[in-house]
Amino acid sequence: MTAPLLKISGLNAGYGAVPILSDVNLTIQEREIVALVGSNGAGKTTLLRAVSRIIPATGLLEFAGTDLLPLSPEEAFARGIVQVPEGRQLFGRMTVEENLLMGCRLRRDPGGVRKSFEWVYRLFPILAERRRQLAGNMSGGEQQMCAMARALMAAPRLLIIDEMSLGLAPVIVDQLLVVLNDVRAQGMTILLVEQDVFAAFAVADRAYVMETGRIVREGNVTELSKDPAVRDAYLGSD
Ligand SMILES: Nc1ncnc2c1ncn2[C@@H]1O[C@H](COP(=O)(O)OP(=O)(O)OP(=O)(O)O)[C@@H](O)[C@H]1O
Ligand SMILES: [Mg+2]
């Protein structure tokens, strides 16, 4: 097996003196789509903050064989760890295009940036139509598309998406799931955090289930969907 793109082992993290994550183990291979699911307050966003180096952590955290722990959020971003944050956090008073330009601000390959623009506008034609509109004036679904496009403009190696489907109509969520497959086809790797386990399992190869700061289950999504504990807690009964 090839070395994982992201390797997390025995990771602990929290806020100040308050521990949240304990002994988290998670790996992602290049070009995988991995889902991290769990209920409110389980610690999913906290784990993403640790990976993006926003909060301190101890344990092992490696990206493409490099130790991430000493890096700042900017350094992690520069290496290709790019987040679509919970709540999108667009620059609402900037246009769609200005938001996308923020995503590629560190790139020094104008030809590549031009290709990325063409690609994200092909993925999200509505953003091409609205490129001169203020991001804050768009619908929730369009804003999520803009947040994803902004992240893709950074040419991420690992795209991390926190609660992509939150508050969106199922038809929009389906469109976004299709886009994730296109993103993977471009050679990118995706870590998808979702409370909507159905949506996450529809697109992911493997998943991890987190409860109170610990990983309690992991496996490929077909196996996990059959796991009675996962079904009861996250997929409802049918
Ligand atoms: N900035 C913070 N300072 C202190 N505690 C925090 C902070 N952010 C989150 N927490 C706490 O950390 C725990 C995990 O929260 P986190 O946001 O990681 O959960 P989550 O799994 O992402 O939940 P959700 O599905 O609601 O987004 C919760 O108990 C939460 O109250
Ligand atoms: Mg969260």
PDB file of C-alpha atoms and ligand atoms in Angstrom, residues 14-16 18-21 38-49 55 86 162-163 166 193-195 210 213, ligand 1:
ATOM      1  CA  GLY A  14      -8.950  20.741  22.572  1.00  0.00           C
ATOM      2  CA  TYR A  15      -9.545  24.347  23.490  1.00  0.00           C
ATOM      3  CA  GLY A  16      -7.212  25.733  26.150  1.00  0.00           C
ATOM      4  CA  VAL A  18     -10.480  21.606  27.764  1.00  0.00           C
ATOM      5  CA  PRO A  19      -9.686  18.305  26.033  1.00  0.00           C
ATOM      6  CA  ILE A  20     -12.037  17.415  23.164  1.00  0.00           C
ATOM      7  CA  LEU A  21     -10.281  14.875  20.929  1.00  0.00           C
ATOM      8  CA  GLY A  38     -21.097  11.983  14.099  1.00  0.00           C
ATOM      9  CA  SER A  39     -23.705  13.908  16.018  1.00  0.00           C
ATOM     10  CA  ASN A  40     -23.669  17.512  17.219  1.00  0.00           C
ATOM     11  CA  GLY A  41     -20.665  18.350  19.326  1.00  0.00           C
ATOM     12  CA  ALA A  42     -18.861  15.062  18.623  1.00  0.00           C
ATOM     13  CA  GLY A  43     -15.663  16.920  17.757  1.00  0.00           C
ATOM     14  CA  LYS A  44     -15.664  16.756  13.951  1.00  0.00           C
ATOM     15  CA  THR A  45     -14.962  20.442  13.366  1.00  0.00           C
ATOM     16  CA  THR A  46     -12.379  20.349  16.151  1.00  0.00           C
ATOM     17  CA  LEU A  47     -10.519  17.594  14.292  1.00  0.00           C
ATOM     18  CA  LEU A  48     -10.587  19.661  11.093  1.00  0.00           C
ATOM     19  CA  ARG A  49      -9.211  22.646  13.008  1.00  0.00           C
ATOM     20  CA  ILE A  55      -5.661  24.699  17.222  1.00  0.00           C
ATOM     21  CA  GLU A  86     -18.747  25.222   8.331  1.00  0.00           C
ATOM     22  CA  ASP A 162     -17.320  20.834   6.819  1.00  0.00           C
ATOM     23  CA  GLU A 163     -21.116  20.315   6.694  1.00  0.00           C
ATOM     24  CA  LEU A 166     -26.347  21.857   5.955  1.00  0.00           C
ATOM     25  CA  VAL A 193     -17.612  16.047   7.396  1.00  0.00           C
ATOM     26  CA  GLU A 194     -21.358  15.563   7.460  1.00  0.00           C
ATOM     27  CA  GLN A 195     -24.270  15.196   9.803  1.00  0.00           C
ATOM     28  CA  MET A 210     -16.889  10.032  15.907  1.00  0.00           C
ATOM     29  CA  GLY A 213     -14.027  13.114  20.651  1.00  0.00           C
TER      30      GLY A 213
HETATM   31  N1  LIG B   1     -13.987  27.543  20.215  1.00  0.00           N
HETATM   32  C1  LIG B   1     -14.360  26.634  21.154  1.00  0.00           C
HETATM   33  N2  LIG B   1     -14.023  26.807  22.451  1.00  0.00           N
HETATM   34  C2  LIG B   1     -14.375  25.888  23.388  1.00  0.00           C
HETATM   35  N3  LIG B   1     -15.063  24.770  23.130  1.00  0.00           N
HETATM   36  C3  LIG B   1     -15.449  24.562  21.866  1.00  0.00           C
HETATM   37  C4  LIG B   1     -15.119  25.476  20.805  1.00  0.00           C
HETATM   38  N4  LIG B   1     -15.626  24.995  19.649  1.00  0.00           N
HETATM   39  C5  LIG B   1     -16.249  23.838  19.968  1.00  0.00           C
HETATM   40  N5  LIG B   1     -16.131  23.571  21.292  1.00  0.00           N
HETATM   41  C6  LIG B   1     -16.639  22.377  21.980  1.00  0.00           C
HETATM   42  O1  LIG B   1     -15.973  21.246  21.447  1.00  0.00           O
HETATM   43  C7  LIG B   1     -16.865  20.139  21.344  1.00  0.00           C
HETATM   44  C8  LIG B   1     -16.838  19.629  19.915  1.00  0.00           C
HETATM   45  O2  LIG B   1     -17.358  20.630  19.058  1.00  0.00           O
HETATM   46  P1  LIG B   1     -17.239  20.538  17.478  1.00  0.00           P
HETATM   47  O3  LIG B   1     -17.668  21.829  16.943  1.00  0.00           O
HETATM   48  O4  LIG B   1     -15.896  20.023  17.106  1.00  0.00           O
HETATM   49  O5  LIG B   1     -18.320  19.407  17.169  1.00  0.00           O
HETATM   50  P2  LIG B   1     -18.926  18.964  15.764  1.00  0.00           P
HETATM   51  O6  LIG B   1     -18.838  17.477  15.755  1.00  0.00           O
HETATM   52  O7  LIG B   1     -18.296  19.696  14.675  1.00  0.00           O
HETATM   53  O8  LIG B   1     -20.458  19.383  15.923  1.00  0.00           O
HETATM   54  P3  LIG B   1     -21.496  19.930  14.818  1.00  0.00           P
HETATM   55  O9  LIG B   1     -22.017  18.702  14.122  1.00  0.00           O
HETATM   56  O10 LIG B   1     -22.544  20.598  15.634  1.00  0.00           O
HETATM   57  O11 LIG B   1     -20.781  20.843  13.900  1.00  0.00           O
HETATM   58  C9  LIG B   1     -18.214  20.642  21.790  1.00  0.00           C
HETATM   59  O12 LIG B   1     -18.391  20.247  23.140  1.00  0.00           O
HETATM   60  C10 LIG B   1     -18.110  22.134  21.681  1.00  0.00           C
HETATM   61  O13 LIG B   1     -18.912  22.778  22.648  1.00  0.00           O
END
